[in-house]
Amino acid sequence: MDLTEFVKLSLGRWRSQRSAHHLAFAHFEAVTSTIDIVSLAKDNPEVVNLCKSYQIDPQLATSPFRMSWEGESDWNEEELIKGTTVLVPIPDADNPTKGRLLRDQGYAETIPSVGKYHITEDSVFVLETEYDRAAAEERIWFATPNLRLRVSLIKTSAGSGVVTASFSSEIRSLKE
Amino acid sequence: MDLTEFVKLSLGRWRSQRSAHHLAFAHFEAVTSTIDIVSLAKDNPEVVNLCKSYQIDPQLATSPFRMSWEGESDWNEEELIKGTTVLVPIPDADNPTKGRLLRDQGYAETIPSVGKYHITEDSVFVLETEYDRAAAEERIWFATPNLRLRVSLIKTSAGSGVVTASFSSEIRSLKE
């Protein structure tokens, strides 16, 4: 599977159940949310600006998309978890299953980030991102075309210890 | 990674946090347990008997082991979840990363089962088991030598629909 195909399969609206395991104190957190993934044009100003901020030619962007989410956690049921981020894949010139992923809001820290991705022979999208004070690893794959699974790890910045391990089951509710 | 190495890394005592997502009704279940994985000798009577019940030469068994668990679920805090099973890998003659896994108690149904496993280039152990009324797929990998992750899917027997998706984070508490 290449990046274009992976993004295409991801487009649409998803109903997500996410469990976070906070490992040090064996705590469970449950988050229910709705996720929307929509494709963006290469000449979308947000895509172009994100590329420029990393001095990358916007023509290299492949299948850019926007991800938005809205949900709630059982840790604080009154707080609405809500956000949106633009993601721009930049495949390696010589390999359509590897590359960089730019985003205007990171997962471990809410600042722009650039991660490295690759897609395994098993069709798992693996993304590794280093932040100032943490590192994140995400593995995303499709159990069926309508069930997307995601395991996310938040690591210490040295990358040696895992602080939080999360699992999401995302069921398609609408096709884009 | 081959099967022998994978089993070796798995030996010991693990403290497990497991979240089950019951997809049809978006329910979360949280299970906390202790898992012990100990190696068994090839000539252990339970290993030999399990092989014989499948008409397999016990000499083909590689790294047989016993897995025991004890824990509790937030669905029913008064009920102790407890069990033990013998697992016997039978690698393919021509490929040490693929084979069959015999066990005397299955995951989706508590009857003997035989599953097919392979280990991906990414060092993920993937096990697929078909039962009479269900099918199971498990993916197990090491985030670090002391953190084992596991995603388990229970599917309808046709294999098309996923009923339950579970995620376990297993932290090593003792080396065997």
Coordinates of C-alpha atoms in Angstrom, one line a residue:
Chain A
M1 CA 0.0 0.0 0.0
D2 CA 1.3 3.5 -0.8
L3 CA 0.5 6.8 0.9
T4 CA -2.1 7.9 -1.6
E5 CA -4.1 4.7 -1.1
F6 CA -3.8 4.9 2.7
V7 CA -5.1 8.5 2.8
K8 CA -7.9 7.6 0.4
L9 CA -9.1 4.8 2.7
S10 CA -9.0 7.1 5.6
L11 CA -11.3 9.8 4.2
G12 CA -14.7 10.2 5.8
R13 CA -16.3 10.4 9.2
W14 CA -15.3 8.0 11.9
R15 CA -16.8 7.2 15.3
S16 CA -13.8 6.6 17.6
Q17 CA -13.4 4.7 20.9
R18 CA -10.0 5.4 22.4
S19 CA -8.5 3.9 25.5
A20 CA -5.4 5.4 27.0
H21 CA -3.2 3.4 29.4
H22 CA -1.3 5.7 31.6
L23 CA 1.4 3.1 32.4
A24 CA 3.1 4.5 35.5
F25 CA 0.0 4.4 37.6
A26 CA -2.0 1.8 35.6
H27 CA -4.8 4.2 34.9
F28 CA -7.4 3.7 32.1
E29 CA -8.9 6.7 30.3
A30 CA -11.8 6.3 27.8
V31 CA -12.4 8.8 25.1
T32 CA -15.3 8.8 22.7
S33 CA -15.1 11.1 19.7
T34 CA -16.1 11.8 16.1
I35 CA -13.2 12.2 13.6
D36 CA -13.6 13.8 10.2
I37 CA -10.9 13.4 7.6
V38 CA -11.2 15.4 4.4
S39 CA -8.8 15.8 1.5
L40 CA -7.3 19.2 0.7
A41 CA -6.1 20.6 -2.6
K42 CA -2.3 21.0 -3.0
D43 CA -2.9 24.7 -3.6
N44 CA -4.9 25.1 -0.4
P45 CA -3.3 28.1 1.3
E46 CA -2.9 26.2 4.6
V47 CA -1.1 23.4 2.8
V48 CA 1.1 25.8 0.9
N49 CA 2.0 27.8 4.1
L50 CA 2.8 24.7 6.1
C51 CA 5.2 23.5 3.3
K52 CA 6.8 26.9 3.2
S53 CA 7.3 27.0 6.9
Y54 CA 9.5 23.9 6.5
Q55 CA 11.1 25.3 3.2
I56 CA 9.5 22.4 1.3
D57 CA 8.3 22.8 -2.3
P58 CA 4.4 22.5 -2.0
Q59 CA 4.5 20.6 -5.3
L60 CA 6.0 17.7 -3.4
A61 CA 2.9 17.4 -1.2
T62 CA 0.9 14.2 -1.8
S63 CA -2.7 13.7 -0.6
P64 CA -2.8 16.5 2.0
F65 CA -5.8 16.3 4.3
R66 CA -7.4 17.9 7.3
M67 CA -8.3 15.9 10.4
S68 CA -10.9 17.3 12.9
W69 CA -12.1 15.7 16.1
E70 CA -14.7 16.3 18.8
G71 CA -15.3 14.2 21.8
E72 CA -15.2 13.6 25.5
S73 CA -13.1 11.8 28.0
D74 CA -14.2 10.0 31.1
W75 CA -11.5 11.9 33.0
N76 CA -13.4 15.1 32.7
E77 CA -16.8 14.7 31.2
E78 CA -17.6 18.4 31.1
E79 CA -14.6 19.3 29.0
L80 CA -15.1 19.0 25.2
I81 CA -12.0 17.6 23.5
K82 CA -12.0 19.4 20.1
G83 CA -9.3 20.2 17.5
T84 CA -8.3 20.3 13.9
T85 CA -5.0 19.9 12.1
V86 CA -3.7 20.0 8.6
L87 CA -1.5 17.1 7.6
V88 CA 0.8 17.2 4.6
P89 CA 2.6 14.0 3.5
I90 CA 5.9 14.5 1.6
P91 CA 6.8 11.1 0.2
D92 CA 10.5 10.3 -0.4
A93 CA 11.4 10.8 -4.1
D94 CA 12.6 7.2 -4.5
N95 CA 10.0 5.4 -2.3
P96 CA 6.2 6.0 -2.2
T97 CA 5.9 4.0 1.1
K98 CA 8.2 6.3 3.1
G99 CA 8.4 10.0 3.7
R100 CA 7.8 12.9 6.1
L101 CA 4.5 14.1 7.5
L102 CA 4.1 17.8 8.3
R103 CA 1.3 18.9 10.6
D104 CA 0.4 22.2 12.0
Q105 CA -0.5 20.8 15.4
G106 CA 1.4 17.8 16.8
Y107 CA 0.0 14.9 18.8
A108 CA 2.2 15.0 21.9
E109 CA 2.6 18.8 21.8
T110 CA 0.3 21.3 20.2
I111 CA 3.0 22.9 18.0
P112 CA 3.8 22.2 14.4
S113 CA 5.7 19.0 13.9
V114 CA 7.3 16.9 11.2
G115 CA 7.3 13.1 11.6
K116 CA 8.8 10.3 9.6
Y117 CA 6.4 7.6 8.2
H118 CA 6.7 4.3 6.5
I119 CA 4.1 1.8 5.4
T120 CA 5.0 -1.8 6.2
E121 CA 4.5 -4.8 3.9
D122 CA 1.6 -5.6 6.2
S123 CA -0.1 -2.3 5.3
V124 CA 0.5 -0.6 8.7
F125 CA 1.2 3.1 8.5
V126 CA 3.9 3.8 11.1
L127 CA 4.7 7.4 12.1
E128 CA 7.5 8.5 14.4
T129 CA 7.7 12.1 15.6
E130 CA 10.2 13.7 17.9
Y131 CA 9.2 16.7 20.0
D132 CA 11.2 18.9 22.4
R133 CA 10.2 17.0 25.5
A134 CA 8.6 13.8 24.1
A135 CA 8.5 11.4 21.2
A136 CA 5.4 9.8 19.7
E137 CA 5.0 6.6 17.7
E138 CA 1.7 5.8 15.9
R139 CA 0.7 2.6 14.1
I140 CA -2.5 2.8 12.0
W141 CA -4.0 0.0 10.0
F142 CA -7.4 -1.2 8.6
A143 CA -8.9 -4.3 10.1
T144 CA -11.6 -3.9 7.4
P145 CA -12.3 -1.0 5.0
N146 CA -14.7 0.4 7.7
L147 CA -12.6 -0.3 10.8
R148 CA -9.4 1.7 11.3
L149 CA -7.2 0.8 14.3
R150 CA -4.5 3.0 15.8
V151 CA -2.0 2.4 18.5
S152 CA -0.2 5.5 19.8
L153 CA 2.7 5.7 22.2
I154 CA 4.0 8.7 24.0
K155 CA 7.6 8.2 24.9
T156 CA 10.1 10.2 26.9
S157 CA 12.2 12.4 24.7
A158 CA 15.1 10.0 24.9
G159 CA 12.6 7.5 23.4
S160 CA 13.5 4.8 25.9
G161 CA 10.4 4.9 28.2
V162 CA 6.8 4.7 27.2
V163 CA 4.6 7.0 29.3
T164 CA 1.2 6.4 27.6
A165 CA -0.1 3.7 25.3
S166 CA -3.4 4.4 23.5
F167 CA -5.6 2.3 21.3
S168 CA -8.4 3.6 19.0
S169 CA -11.0 1.7 17.2
E170 CA -12.5 3.9 14.5
I171 CA -15.7 2.8 12.8
R172 CA -16.7 4.5 9.6
S173 CA -20.0 6.3 9.8
L174 CA -19.8 8.3 6.5
K175 CA -17.8 8.0 3.4
E176 CA -16.4 11.4 2.2
Chain B
M1 CA 12.8 -12.0 14.5
D2 CA 12.0 -15.7 14.6
L3 CA 9.6 -17.6 16.9
T4 CA 12.3 -18.8 19.4
E5 CA 13.4 -15.2 20.0
F6 CA 9.9 -13.9 20.3
V7 CA 9.0 -16.5 22.9
K8 CA 12.2 -15.8 24.8
L9 CA 11.4 -12.1 25.0
S10 CA 7.9 -13.0 26.3
L11 CA 9.0 -15.2 29.2
G12 CA 8.4 -13.7 32.7
R13 CA 5.7 -12.0 34.7
W14 CA 3.7 -9.2 33.2
R15 CA 1.3 -6.6 34.7
S16 CA -1.3 -6.2 32.0
Q17 CA -3.8 -3.4 31.4
R18 CA -6.4 -4.4 28.8
S19 CA -9.1 -2.4 27.2
A20 CA -11.8 -4.1 25.2
H21 CA -13.9 -2.1 22.8
H22 CA -17.3 -3.8 22.2
L23 CA -17.9 -2.1 18.9
A24 CA -21.6 -2.6 18.3
F25 CA -22.6 -0.7 21.4
A26 CA -19.4 1.5 21.8
H27 CA -18.8 0.0 25.3
F28 CA -15.4 0.1 27.1
E29 CA -14.2 -2.7 29.4
A30 CA -11.1 -2.4 31.5
V31 CA -9.3 -5.5 32.7
T32 CA -6.2 -5.5 35.0
S33 CA -4.3 -8.8 35.3
T34 CA -1.0 -10.5 36.0
I35 CA 0.2 -12.8 33.3
D36 CA 2.9 -15.4 33.7
I37 CA 4.7 -16.9 30.7
V38 CA 7.0 -19.9 31.5
S39 CA 8.8 -22.1 29.1
L40 CA 8.1 -25.8 29.0
A41 CA 10.3 -28.7 28.0
K42 CA 9.5 -30.5 24.7
D43 CA 9.0 -33.7 26.6
N44 CA 6.5 -32.2 29.0
P45 CA 3.5 -34.5 29.0
E46 CA 1.1 -31.7 28.3
V47 CA 3.1 -30.6 25.3
V48 CA 3.4 -34.2 24.0
N49 CA -0.3 -34.8 24.5
L50 CA -1.4 -31.6 22.7
C51 CA 0.8 -32.5 19.8
K52 CA -0.6 -36.0 19.7
S53 CA -4.2 -34.8 19.7
Y54 CA -3.4 -33.0 16.4
Q55 CA -1.3 -36.0 15.1
I56 CA 1.8 -33.8 15.1
D57 CA 5.3 -35.2 15.9
P58 CA 6.2 -33.6 19.3
Q59 CA 9.8 -33.3 18.0
L60 CA 8.5 -30.5 15.7
A61 CA 7.5 -28.4 18.8
T62 CA 9.7 -25.3 19.2
S63 CA 9.7 -23.2 22.4
P64 CA 6.5 -24.5 24.0
F65 CA 5.3 -22.4 26.9
R66 CA 2.5 -22.0 29.4
M67 CA 0.6 -18.8 29.9
S68 CA -1.4 -18.2 33.1
W69 CA -3.4 -15.1 34.0
E70 CA -5.3 -13.8 36.9
G71 CA -7.2 -10.5 37.0
E72 CA -10.4 -8.6 37.2
S73 CA -12.7 -6.7 34.9
D74 CA -14.6 -3.5 35.7
W75 CA -17.7 -5.2 34.2
N76 CA -17.8 -7.5 37.2
E77 CA -15.4 -6.7 39.9
E78 CA -16.4 -9.6 42.1
E79 CA -15.5 -12.2 39.5
L80 CA -11.9 -13.3 39.3
I81 CA -10.7 -13.8 35.7
K82 CA -8.3 -16.7 35.9
G83 CA -6.9 -19.3 33.5
T84 CA -4.0 -21.2 32.2
T85 CA -3.1 -22.6 28.8
V86 CA -0.3 -24.6 27.1
L87 CA 0.9 -23.2 23.8
V88 CA 3.0 -25.2 21.3
P89 CA 4.5 -23.5 18.3
I90 CA 5.1 -25.7 15.3
P91 CA 7.2 -23.6 12.8
D92 CA 7.0 -24.4 9.1
A93 CA 9.9 -26.6 8.0
D94 CA 11.1 -24.1 5.4
N95 CA 10.4 -20.8 7.3
P96 CA 11.2 -20.1 11.0
T97 CA 8.9 -17.0 11.0
K98 CA 5.7 -18.9 10.0
G99 CA 3.9 -21.8 11.4
R100 CA 1.0 -23.2 13.5
L101 CA 0.3 -22.6 17.2
L102 CA -1.5 -25.3 19.1
R103 CA -3.2 -24.4 22.3
D104 CA -5.2 -26.4 24.8
Q105 CA -7.7 -23.5 25.4
G106 CA -8.5 -21.0 22.8
Y107 CA -9.0 -17.2 23.2
A108 CA -12.4 -16.8 21.6
E109 CA -13.7 -20.2 22.7
T110 CA -12.4 -22.3 25.6
I111 CA -11.7 -25.4 23.5
P112 CA -8.4 -26.5 22.0
S113 CA -7.5 -24.5 18.9
V114 CA -4.8 -24.4 16.3
G115 CA -3.9 -21.0 14.8
K116 CA -1.6 -19.8 12.0
Y117 CA 1.1 -17.3 12.9
H118 CA 3.7 -15.3 11.1
I119 CA 6.2 -12.7 12.3
T120 CA 6.4 -9.6 10.1
E121 CA 9.6 -7.8 9.0
D122 CA 8.5 -5.2 11.7
S123 CA 8.8 -8.0 14.4
V124 CA 5.0 -8.2 15.0
F125 CA 3.8 -11.7 15.8
V126 CA 0.4 -12.1 14.0
L127 CA -1.8 -15.0 15.0
E128 CA -5.0 -16.0 13.2
T129 CA -7.3 -18.6 14.6
E130 CA -10.6 -19.9 13.3
Y131 CA -13.2 -21.3 15.7
D132 CA -16.6 -22.8 15.1
R133 CA -18.5 -19.6 15.6
A134 CA -15.8 -16.9 15.6
A135 CA -12.4 -16.0 14.3
A136 CA -9.6 -14.2 16.2
E137 CA -6.7 -12.2 15.1
E138 CA -3.9 -11.1 17.5
R139 CA -1.0 -8.9 16.8
I140 CA 1.7 -8.8 19.5
W141 CA 4.9 -6.8 19.5
F142 CA 7.5 -5.2 21.9
A143 CA 7.6 -1.5 22.2
T144 CA 10.6 -2.0 24.5
P145 CA 12.0 -5.2 25.9
N146 CA 9.9 -4.6 29.0
L147 CA 6.7 -3.4 27.3
R148 CA 4.7 -5.9 25.2
L149 CA 1.6 -4.7 23.3
R150 CA -1.2 -6.8 22.0
V151 CA -4.2 -6.0 19.8
S152 CA -6.8 -8.8 19.6
L153 CA -9.8 -8.8 17.3
I154 CA -12.8 -11.2 17.7
K155 CA -14.5 -11.5 14.4
T156 CA -17.6 -13.2 13.2
S157 CA -17.0 -16.7 11.8
A158 CA -17.1 -15.4 8.3
G159 CA -14.2 -13.1 9.3
S160 CA -15.9 -10.0 7.8
G161 CA -17.1 -8.2 10.8
V162 CA -15.2 -7.3 14.0
V163 CA -17.2 -7.7 17.2
T164 CA -14.6 -6.8 19.8
A165 CA -11.2 -5.0 19.5
S166 CA -9.0 -5.2 22.5
F167 CA -5.7 -3.6 23.4
S168 CA -3.3 -4.8 26.1
S169 CA -0.2 -3.0 27.5
E170 CA 1.9 -5.5 29.4
I171 CA 4.7 -4.3 31.6
R172 CA 7.4 -6.7 32.7
S173 CA 7.5 -7.1 36.4
L174 CA 9.8 -10.1 36.7
K175 CA 12.1 -11.9 34.3
E176 CA 11.7 -15.7 34.2

